[in-house]
Amino acid sequence: MRLSHLEIKDVFAPGGKLAQEIVGYERRPQQVEFARRVLDVLRDGGGLVIEAATGVGKSLGYIIPSVAASLLRETPVIVSTNTKNLQEQLIEKDVPVVRKVFGSGFTAATLKGRGNYLCLRRWQSLLQAGTEERTGAFLEHISAQLPRFPAGDLSETAASLDHSLWAQVASDPTACLAAACPHFASCYWRKAKRRASQANVVVVNHSLLFSDVGCERTLLPEHDTLVMDEAHNVERVATEHFGVEVTGERIRKEAERLVSAGGLLPSVRRRLRRKLPKVSRLAVSTRIQEVEEALEEFLRVSERAFSRLPELCAEGEASGTVRFGDEAAALPAEFEESSFVCSRVEDRLAGLLTSVREYSKALEEVESLVVEIAGGADRWKALSADIAFLWESSRPEFVYWIDYRQGDEFAVKACPIWIRSEMQEHVFSHLRSVVLTSATMAVAGILDHFTFRMGLEGQYEPECVVIDSPFDFSRQVTVAVPEDFVDPRHSEFSASVARLLTALLDAAPRKTLVLFTAYDMLRDVHRSISRTLEGKRFTVLAQGVNGSRSELIDSFRTSRRAVLLGTASFWEGIDLPGKALELLVLVRLPFPVPDDPVVQARSEALAREGREPFTEYLVPEAVIRLRQGFGRLIRRRTDRGAVIILDPRIMRAGYGSVFTKSLPARVQPYPAGEIPQRVSAWFKEAGTTKGRRRSSKPGRKRG
């Protein structure tokens, strides 16, 4: 089916195909504009960076053109999202609607990372070997859950029970027998890949997209067309994938895969006892012992290396980061020794592999042993290479640092300072068409900051468009700033926040989300307000105090009067329409943490180029984050609410205008003492006055 601009317009028209399938459907000119621009790029080639505010309807706006382009060109379109939740929404909610538009002439599939799928052979092996109580409970859980997950993607439900046991049964390329596997025909991962290879649209997440890059493009179907939703997260995910990290936990997990009850070496020993004559068994047993001795030596050396890391960290601080490499401090010499000894484990595994192959005729399931031993050697080779990379710390385009957290272990990390060249070389150069979209990429209506960071320049320079929101923010929201409020860098700021929150909720008792930029301040405010507000029949919920993120959101949603205090992940990905959320408090302008090693390295890189890090990097990052937080409030045309920004720098500082110009509603300064009553009065007026809806605005081309 070839869709023209006219046909796209008809699909989204009142009384059109979407209106026939979606109850309460409203035509949005912004959605039509979005879909037309996406269709042009997917059909004709090129790049498009397109911001579309909440309410535009991005998902249908790119899924429909994606299906049309795939059918026209007979090639798959990959749609990549940041979260598995959006993956599932696209497949379970949007694709069935789109199928009504196109009929049954197209297919869509979702593909997750391989480690999300159960490996039937490894599961059967654990069933046969598992005798421990925790193993039995885990296996019963898997057996009970399998009927609910016919695709075999059990990772979330299984890992929540026992992550280490899930790692022993998850699909793993280093333990895959391929066609030699007795479960090859029913393999969940193989079936998922086959479905993806036959689909017009394949929905993945950013993590799998970059894993495909790291696996020489063997995970996803061959493609030249890509749509990236939630694109403001691409840089973070890419930075993680192109980076290196070594932790004590990673080392322990690799050791457990060798020597735990269900591990590789005990498995080899069990089969030796059953099948090999004594002389042959002794020869292979010697090889196993050599692996164990090398492993023990590596664990001793690596423990010694990690035990010296506190020498590089600030004295008396329980958590933080410290950079190393270049002109900074060097890692302890034990890390060089760790790399060498780690490679010895790999060598000993290679020796064991040779012995097993010598006696292959006498051993049952020898192919599985060969694959698992070879896979183990590959993993230890990768670990050795990562430790060596960190020890050498010689790549100037990388930043190297140690991360230490109270109650947790040290992590030694490195990542590219920028991912521009990686995106150009590994992603954009392989594509004919690419669309990057999000609700929050622009700064004061301009997309330059995003395109620079993505490496979208020169031959990769895209068309840039901002699609306005269909919401009437002048009617739906009021935004206030206490103009005389204490500076957030002052020691009295937390106490002032607590007092204003208490007064605000006394005057306007609405369901309230309070977003912080630091856990310490969140905890201080929580201690100050919880007793008072609970006495007024509020449910007071706080991140890190009352449960997991999902538990907090569920409790908040079901409570009649509630206040939720959150930071970090709560600034995005929360959808609480209507009366589920009416009051949003943004405590501080969300600037990047200044002592974060990556933030430091990027600022230094810009300064070396003669650019201004604060205005060209830190402010734009904070603006985008503020917009994400702001976007938690107004989710539907019928929503009403108030936003209170407690950081007076948005009005006082010279850079404040960049923030105010980036928000969709006018920011009003008031004396702090007046804000509670002004907000209360606004809600009363909003509840009794309908107000005129503004006319919808078309998309605007932005540089």
CSV table of C-alpha atoms in Angstrom, one decimal, residues 167-385:
chain,number,residue,atom,x,y,z
A,167,ALA,CA,21.7,-16.2,34.4
A,168,GLN,CA,22.1,-20.0,34.4
A,169,VAL,CA,19.0,-20.6,32.3
A,170,ALA,CA,18.9,-17.5,30.1
A,171,SER,CA,19.7,-17.7,26.4
A,172,ASP,CA,23.4,-17.0,26.0
A,173,PRO,CA,25.4,-16.9,22.7
A,174,THR,CA,28.5,-18.3,24.4
A,175,ALA,CA,26.6,-21.4,25.4
A,176,CYS,CA,24.5,-21.9,22.3
A,177,LEU,CA,24.7,-25.2,20.4
A,178,ALA,CA,22.7,-23.8,17.4
A,179,ALA,CA,21.5,-26.6,15.1
A,180,ALA,CA,23.1,-29.3,17.4
A,181,CYS,CA,20.8,-28.4,20.3
A,182,PRO,CA,18.1,-30.9,21.0
A,183,HIS,CA,15.7,-28.0,21.6
A,184,PHE,CA,16.7,-26.2,18.4
A,185,ALA,CA,13.2,-26.4,16.8
A,186,SER,CA,11.5,-25.0,19.9
A,187,CYS,CA,14.2,-22.4,20.8
A,188,TYR,CA,12.5,-19.2,22.0
A,189,TRP,CA,15.3,-16.9,20.9
A,190,ARG,CA,15.4,-18.6,17.4
A,191,LYS,CA,11.6,-18.2,17.1
A,192,ALA,CA,11.8,-14.5,18.1
A,193,LYS,CA,14.5,-13.8,15.6
A,194,ARG,CA,12.6,-15.7,12.9
A,195,ARG,CA,9.4,-13.6,13.6
A,196,ALA,CA,11.5,-10.5,13.4
A,197,SER,CA,13.1,-11.5,10.1
A,198,GLN,CA,9.7,-11.9,8.5
A,199,ALA,CA,8.2,-8.7,9.9
A,200,ASN,CA,7.6,-5.3,8.1
A,201,VAL,CA,8.2,-3.5,11.4
A,202,VAL,CA,10.5,-4.7,14.1
A,203,VAL,CA,10.2,-3.0,17.5
A,204,VAL,CA,13.3,-3.1,19.7
A,205,ASN,CA,14.8,-1.0,22.5
A,206,HIS,CA,17.9,1.2,22.2
A,207,SER,CA,20.0,-1.3,24.2
A,208,LEU,CA,19.4,-4.1,21.7
A,209,LEU,CA,20.0,-1.7,18.8
A,210,PHE,CA,23.5,-1.0,20.1
A,211,SER,CA,24.1,-4.6,21.1
A,212,ASP,CA,23.4,-5.4,17.4
A,213,VAL,CA,26.2,-2.9,16.5
A,214,GLY,CA,28.5,-4.7,18.9
A,215,CYS,CA,27.7,-8.1,17.4
A,216,GLU,CA,28.5,-7.0,13.8
A,217,ARG,CA,24.7,-6.7,13.0
A,218,THR,CA,23.8,-10.3,13.6
A,219,LEU,CA,20.9,-9.8,16.0
A,220,LEU,CA,18.5,-7.7,13.9
A,221,PRO,CA,17.2,-8.3,10.4
A,222,GLU,CA,19.2,-6.5,7.7
A,223,HIS,CA,17.8,-3.0,7.4
A,224,ASP,CA,18.5,0.5,6.1
A,225,THR,CA,15.6,2.3,7.8
A,226,LEU,CA,15.4,3.3,11.5
A,227,VAL,CA,13.0,5.2,13.6
A,228,MET,CA,14.3,6.1,17.1
A,229,ASP,CA,11.6,7.2,19.6
A,230,GLU,CA,12.6,8.5,23.1
A,231,ALA,CA,15.6,9.7,21.2
A,232,HIS,CA,16.8,12.0,24.1
A,233,ASN,CA,18.0,8.8,25.8
A,234,VAL,CA,20.1,7.6,22.8
A,235,GLU,CA,23.3,9.3,23.9
A,236,ARG,CA,23.2,7.8,27.4
A,237,VAL,CA,22.5,4.3,26.1
A,238,ALA,CA,25.2,4.5,23.4
A,239,THR,CA,27.7,5.8,25.9
A,240,GLU,CA,27.1,2.8,28.1
A,241,HIS,CA,27.4,0.4,25.2
A,242,PHE,CA,30.6,1.8,23.9
A,243,GLY,CA,32.1,2.0,27.4
A,244,VAL,CA,33.9,-0.5,29.6
A,245,GLU,CA,33.1,-1.5,33.3
A,246,VAL,CA,34.8,-3.9,35.7
A,247,THR,CA,33.3,-4.6,39.1
A,248,GLY,CA,33.8,-7.2,41.8
A,249,GLU,CA,30.2,-8.4,41.1
A,250,ARG,CA,31.1,-9.1,37.4
A,251,ILE,CA,34.2,-11.0,38.5
A,252,ARG,CA,32.2,-13.1,41.0
A,253,LYS,CA,29.5,-13.9,38.4
A,254,GLU,CA,32.1,-15.2,36.0
A,255,ALA,CA,33.7,-17.2,38.8
A,256,GLU,CA,30.3,-18.7,39.7
A,257,ARG,CA,29.6,-19.7,36.1
A,258,LEU,CA,32.7,-21.8,36.4
A,259,VAL,CA,32.6,-23.4,39.9
A,260,SER,CA,29.0,-23.1,41.3
A,261,ALA,CA,26.9,-26.2,41.7
A,262,GLY,CA,25.3,-25.7,38.3
A,263,GLY,CA,28.5,-24.3,36.8
A,264,LEU,CA,30.7,-25.4,33.9
A,265,LEU,CA,33.5,-27.3,35.8
A,266,PRO,CA,31.1,-29.4,38.1
A,267,SER,CA,29.2,-30.2,34.9
A,268,VAL,CA,32.3,-31.5,33.2
A,269,ARG,CA,33.2,-33.6,36.3
A,270,ARG,CA,29.8,-35.2,36.4
A,271,ARG,CA,30.0,-36.4,32.8
A,272,LEU,CA,33.6,-37.6,33.3
A,273,ARG,CA,32.6,-39.9,36.1
A,274,ARG,CA,29.9,-41.5,34.0
A,275,LYS,CA,31.7,-42.0,30.7
A,276,LEU,CA,35.5,-41.8,30.8
A,277,PRO,CA,37.9,-44.6,31.8
A,278,LYS,CA,40.1,-43.8,34.8
A,279,VAL,CA,43.3,-42.8,32.9
A,280,SER,CA,41.5,-40.4,30.6
A,281,ARG,CA,39.5,-39.1,33.5
A,282,LEU,CA,42.6,-38.2,35.4
A,283,ALA,CA,44.0,-36.3,32.4
A,284,VAL,CA,40.9,-34.1,32.0
A,285,SER,CA,40.7,-33.7,35.8
A,286,THR,CA,44.2,-32.3,35.7
A,287,ARG,CA,43.0,-29.7,33.2
A,288,ILE,CA,40.0,-28.8,35.4
A,289,GLN,CA,42.3,-28.4,38.4
A,290,GLU,CA,44.5,-26.1,36.4
A,291,VAL,CA,41.5,-23.9,35.6
A,292,GLU,CA,40.5,-23.8,39.3
A,293,GLU,CA,44.1,-22.9,40.4
A,294,ALA,CA,44.3,-20.1,37.8
A,295,LEU,CA,40.8,-18.9,39.0
A,296,GLU,CA,41.9,-18.9,42.6
A,297,GLU,CA,45.0,-16.9,41.8
A,298,PHE,CA,43.0,-14.4,39.8
A,299,LEU,CA,40.5,-13.9,42.6
A,300,ARG,CA,43.3,-13.2,45.0
A,301,VAL,CA,45.0,-10.7,42.8
A,302,SER,CA,41.8,-8.9,41.8
A,303,GLU,CA,40.7,-8.7,45.4
A,304,ARG,CA,44.1,-7.1,46.2
A,305,ALA,CA,43.7,-4.7,43.3
A,306,PHE,CA,40.2,-3.6,44.3
A,307,SER,CA,41.3,-3.3,48.0
A,308,ARG,CA,43.8,-0.6,47.0
A,309,LEU,CA,41.2,1.6,45.3
A,310,PRO,CA,40.3,3.5,48.5
A,311,GLU,CA,43.8,5.0,48.3
A,312,LEU,CA,42.7,7.0,45.3
A,313,CYS,CA,39.4,8.2,46.8
A,314,ALA,CA,38.8,11.2,48.9
A,315,GLU,CA,39.5,10.4,52.6
A,316,GLY,CA,36.4,10.2,54.8
A,317,GLU,CA,33.9,10.1,51.9
A,318,ALA,CA,31.6,7.1,51.8
A,319,SER,CA,30.7,7.6,48.2
A,320,GLY,CA,31.8,9.5,45.1
A,321,THR,CA,33.9,9.3,42.0
A,322,VAL,CA,37.6,9.8,41.2
A,323,ARG,CA,39.1,10.0,37.7
A,324,PHE,CA,42.3,8.3,36.7
A,325,GLY,CA,44.5,8.1,33.6
A,326,ASP,CA,46.0,10.9,31.5
A,327,GLU,CA,47.3,13.5,34.0
A,328,ALA,CA,45.1,12.1,36.9
A,329,ALA,CA,46.1,9.3,39.2
A,330,ALA,CA,46.9,5.8,37.8
A,331,LEU,CA,45.2,2.6,38.8
A,332,PRO,CA,47.2,0.4,41.3
A,333,ALA,CA,49.7,-1.9,39.5
A,334,GLU,CA,47.8,-4.9,40.7
A,335,PHE,CA,45.3,-4.2,37.9
A,336,GLU,CA,48.0,-5.0,35.3
A,337,GLU,CA,48.7,-8.2,37.1
A,338,SER,CA,45.0,-9.0,37.2
A,339,SER,CA,44.7,-8.7,33.5
A,340,PHE,CA,47.6,-11.1,33.0
A,341,VAL,CA,46.3,-13.6,35.5
A,342,CYS,CA,42.8,-13.3,34.0
A,343,SER,CA,44.2,-14.3,30.6
A,344,ARG,CA,45.7,-17.3,32.3
A,345,VAL,CA,42.2,-18.5,33.2
A,346,GLU,CA,41.3,-18.2,29.5
A,347,ASP,CA,44.4,-20.2,28.5
A,348,ARG,CA,43.6,-23.0,31.0
A,349,LEU,CA,40.1,-23.2,29.7
A,350,ALA,CA,41.5,-23.5,26.2
A,351,GLY,CA,43.6,-26.4,27.5
A,352,LEU,CA,40.5,-28.0,29.0
A,353,LEU,CA,38.7,-27.6,25.7
A,354,THR,CA,41.5,-29.5,23.9
A,355,SER,CA,41.3,-32.4,26.3
A,356,VAL,CA,37.6,-32.7,26.0
A,357,ARG,CA,37.8,-32.8,22.3
A,358,GLU,CA,40.4,-35.6,22.5
A,359,TYR,CA,37.9,-37.8,24.3
A,360,SER,CA,34.8,-36.6,22.4
A,361,LYS,CA,33.8,-40.1,21.4
A,362,ALA,CA,33.5,-41.3,25.0
A,363,LEU,CA,31.6,-38.2,26.3
A,364,GLU,CA,27.9,-37.7,26.0
A,365,GLU,CA,26.6,-34.3,24.8
A,366,VAL,CA,30.2,-33.4,24.0
A,367,GLU,CA,29.0,-30.6,21.6
A,368,SER,CA,27.4,-28.8,24.5
A,369,LEU,CA,30.6,-29.1,26.6
A,370,VAL,CA,32.7,-27.8,23.7
A,371,VAL,CA,30.5,-24.8,23.2
A,372,GLU,CA,30.2,-24.0,26.9
A,373,ILE,CA,34.0,-24.2,27.5
A,374,ALA,CA,34.7,-22.2,24.4
A,375,GLY,CA,32.1,-19.6,25.5
A,376,GLY,CA,33.7,-19.5,28.9
A,377,ALA,CA,37.1,-18.8,27.4
A,378,ASP,CA,35.6,-16.0,25.3
A,379,ARG,CA,34.1,-14.4,28.4
A,380,TRP,CA,37.4,-14.5,30.3
A,381,LYS,CA,39.2,-13.1,27.3
A,382,ALA,CA,36.8,-10.2,27.2
A,383,LEU,CA,37.2,-9.6,31.0
A,384,SER,CA,41.0,-9.7,30.6
A,385,ALA,CA,40.8,-7.2,27.7
